[in-house]
CSV table of C-alpha atoms in Angstrom, one decimal:
chain,number,residue,atom,x,y,z
S,463,UNK,CA,0.4,-0.3,0.2
S,464,UNK,CA,1.4,3.5,-0.8
S,465,UNK,CA,0.1,6.7,1.4
S,466,UNK,CA,0.9,10.4,0.5
S,467,UNK,CA,-0.3,13.4,1.9
S,468,UNK,CA,-3.2,15.1,0.6
S,469,UNK,CA,-2.3,18.7,-0.8
S,470,UNK,CA,-3.3,21.6,1.7
S,471,UNK,CA,-3.8,18.9,4.5
S,472,UNK,CA,-0.1,17.6,4.9
S,473,UNK,CA,0.6,15.9,8.3
S,474,UNK,CA,-3.1,15.8,9.1
S,475,UNK,CA,-4.5,13.7,6.6
S,476,UNK,CA,-3.1,11.1,3.8
S,477,UNK,CA,-4.5,9.1,0.9
S,478,UNK,CA,-3.7,5.4,0.3
S,479,UNK,CA,-3.9,4.3,-3.4
S,480,UNK,CA,-6.5,1.7,-2.5
S,481,UNK,CA,-9.1,4.9,-2.2
S,482,UNK,CA,-8.8,5.2,1.8
S,483,UNK,CA,-8.2,8.3,3.9
S,484,UNK,CA,-5.7,8.2,6.8
S,485,UNK,CA,-6.4,10.8,9.9
S,486,UNK,CA,-2.6,11.2,11.8
S,487,UNK,CA,-4.4,12.6,14.7
S,488,UNK,CA,-6.2,9.9,15.5
S,489,UNK,CA,-4.0,7.2,13.5
S,490,UNK,CA,-6.8,5.5,12.0
S,491,UNK,CA,-8.8,5.5,8.6
S,492,UNK,CA,-11.8,7.9,8.5
S,493,UNK,CA,-14.8,6.2,8.1
S,494,UNK,CA,-16.8,7.4,5.0
S,495,UNK,CA,-20.0,7.8,4.6
S,496,UNK,CA,-22.0,7.0,1.4
S,497,UNK,CA,-23.9,10.5,0.0
S,498,UNK,CA,-25.4,10.7,-3.3
S,499,UNK,CA,-23.6,7.6,-4.6
S,500,UNK,CA,-20.1,8.4,-3.2
S,501,UNK,CA,-17.7,8.1,-0.2
S,502,UNK,CA,-17.3,11.2,1.3
S,503,UNK,CA,-15.2,12.2,4.3
S,504,UNK,CA,-14.8,15.5,6.8
S,505,UNK,CA,-11.6,16.9,7.1
S,506,UNK,CA,-10.3,19.4,9.8
S,507,UNK,CA,-7.7,21.9,9.5
S,508,UNK,CA,-7.6,25.3,11.9
S,509,UNK,CA,-10.8,24.5,13.6
S,510,UNK,CA,-12.8,24.5,10.0
S,511,UNK,CA,-14.6,21.4,8.9
S,512,UNK,CA,-14.9,20.7,5.1
S,513,UNK,CA,-16.5,17.6,3.4
S,514,UNK,CA,-15.1,16.1,0.4
S,515,UNK,CA,-15.7,13.3,-1.8
S,516,UNK,CA,-13.0,10.6,-1.4
S,517,UNK,CA,-12.2,10.0,-5.0
S,518,UNK,CA,-11.3,14.0,-5.1
S,519,UNK,CA,-8.7,13.5,-2.3
S,520,UNK,CA,-7.1,10.5,-3.7
S,521,UNK,CA,-6.9,12.0,-7.2
S,522,UNK,CA,-5.5,14.8,-6.1
S,523,UNK,CA,-2.7,13.3,-3.8
S,524,UNK,CA,-1.6,10.5,-6.5
S,525,UNK,CA,-2.6,11.8,-9.7
S,526,UNK,CA,-0.9,14.8,-11.6
S,527,UNK,CA,-3.4,16.8,-13.4
S,528,UNK,CA,-0.2,18.4,-15.7
S,529,UNK,CA,-3.0,19.8,-18.4
S,530,UNK,CA,-5.1,21.7,-15.9
S,531,UNK,CA,-8.5,19.6,-16.0
S,532,UNK,CA,-11.4,20.3,-13.9
S,533,UNK,CA,-13.1,16.5,-13.1
S,534,UNK,CA,-12.2,13.3,-12.1
S,535,UNK,CA,-13.8,10.4,-13.6
S,536,UNK,CA,-14.5,6.7,-12.5
S,537,UNK,CA,-13.0,4.6,-15.2
S,538,UNK,CA,-14.6,1.5,-14.3
S,539,UNK,CA,-18.0,3.7,-13.8
S,540,UNK,CA,-18.2,2.5,-9.8
S,541,UNK,CA,-18.6,5.5,-7.9
S,542,UNK,CA,-17.3,3.8,-5.0
S,543,UNK,CA,-14.3,2.4,-6.3
S,544,UNK,CA,-11.5,5.2,-5.4
S,545,UNK,CA,-8.6,3.2,-5.8
S,546,UNK,CA,-5.9,5.0,-8.4
S,547,UNK,CA,-5.9,2.8,-10.8
S,548,UNK,CA,-10.2,3.6,-11.4
S,549,UNK,CA,-9.5,7.4,-11.4
S,550,UNK,CA,-8.5,9.9,-14.2
S,551,UNK,CA,-8.6,13.5,-14.8
S,552,UNK,CA,-10.9,14.3,-17.6
S,553,UNK,CA,-12.6,17.6,-18.6
S,554,UNK,CA,-16.1,18.6,-18.1
S,555,UNK,CA,-17.4,17.7,-21.7
S,556,UNK,CA,-15.9,13.9,-21.4
S,557,UNK,CA,-17.3,13.7,-18.1
S,558,UNK,CA,-21.2,14.8,-19.3
S,559,UNK,CA,-20.4,11.7,-22.2
S,560,UNK,CA,-19.3,9.4,-19.7
S,561,UNK,CA,-22.3,10.1,-17.9
S,562,UNK,CA,-25.1,10.1,-21.1
S,563,UNK,CA,-23.7,6.5,-21.8
S,564,UNK,CA,-24.6,5.6,-18.8
S,565,UNK,CA,-21.1,4.7,-18.0
S,566,UNK,CA,-20.8,6.7,-14.5
S,567,UNK,CA,-24.5,5.9,-13.1
S,568,UNK,CA,-25.0,3.5,-10.5
S,569,UNK,CA,-23.9,-0.1,-10.9
S,570,UNK,CA,-27.3,-2.0,-11.6
S,571,UNK,CA,-28.4,-4.7,-9.4
S,572,UNK,CA,-31.0,-7.3,-9.5
S,573,UNK,CA,-34.2,-6.9,-7.7
S,574,UNK,CA,-36.1,-9.6,-6.5
S,575,UNK,CA,-40.3,-9.7,-6.5
S,576,UNK,CA,-41.3,-11.9,-3.9
S,577,UNK,CA,-45.0,-11.7,-5.0
S,578,UNK,CA,-44.0,-12.7,-8.5
S,579,UNK,CA,-41.3,-14.7,-7.8
S,580,UNK,CA,-39.4,-13.0,-10.5
S,581,UNK,CA,-35.6,-11.3,-10.5
S,582,UNK,CA,-35.4,-8.0,-12.9
S,583,UNK,CA,-32.1,-6.8,-14.0
S,584,UNK,CA,-32.6,-3.7,-12.3
S,585,UNK,CA,-34.7,-1.2,-10.6
S,586,UNK,CA,-35.6,0.4,-14.1
S,587,UNK,CA,-36.9,-2.6,-15.7
S,588,UNK,CA,-38.9,-3.9,-12.6
S,589,UNK,CA,-40.4,0.1,-12.3
S,590,UNK,CA,-41.2,-0.6,-16.2
S,591,UNK,CA,-42.8,-3.6,-16.1
S,592,UNK,CA,-44.5,-3.4,-13.2
S,593,UNK,CA,-45.6,0.0,-14.0
S,594,UNK,CA,-44.4,1.5,-10.4
S,595,UNK,CA,-41.9,4.4,-9.8
S,596,UNK,CA,-38.4,3.6,-9.5
S,597,UNK,CA,-37.8,5.3,-5.8
S,598,UNK,CA,-40.7,3.8,-4.6
S,599,UNK,CA,-38.8,0.7,-5.6
S,600,UNK,CA,-35.5,1.9,-4.1
S,601,UNK,CA,-37.0,3.0,-1.0
S,602,UNK,CA,-38.2,-0.7,-0.5
S,603,UNK,CA,-34.9,-1.8,-0.8
S,604,UNK,CA,-33.3,0.5,1.3
S,605,UNK,CA,-35.8,-0.6,4.5
S,606,UNK,CA,-37.8,2.9,3.9
S,607,UNK,CA,-41.3,1.3,2.9
S,608,UNK,CA,-42.6,-2.1,3.3
S,609,UNK,CA,-43.8,-2.7,-0.4
S,610,UNK,CA,-44.9,-0.9,-3.1
């Protein structure tokens, strides 16, 4: 494992090549929370707390941005894979093209319908066939609704 200081937080926080954030003060890895499909952490410096997406911190620490690009993309489309081999600097046009192709969307997972004893390839497929709304199926999968 390789570990490098995060620019602007030298001596306080470091990023690892496998996509984790280390706190030098606490001497442990920060617990990242998933928000809007990305891992996020809070970093503190001079008494000020700032929230970051983990992949930004990893890219800033490890991947040189010699062309002055503004965006970071996940090569395999998995927003939770923040290893340096999966990150690349891109411009906004490249990032938008990837999003339209579905490359950067959430990974689809099978959805099982108990009443029909049928497995669908994705939430979208289940919603279309069952004539339901995607968010309701998502809420059931998250345990926020019992059924839809």
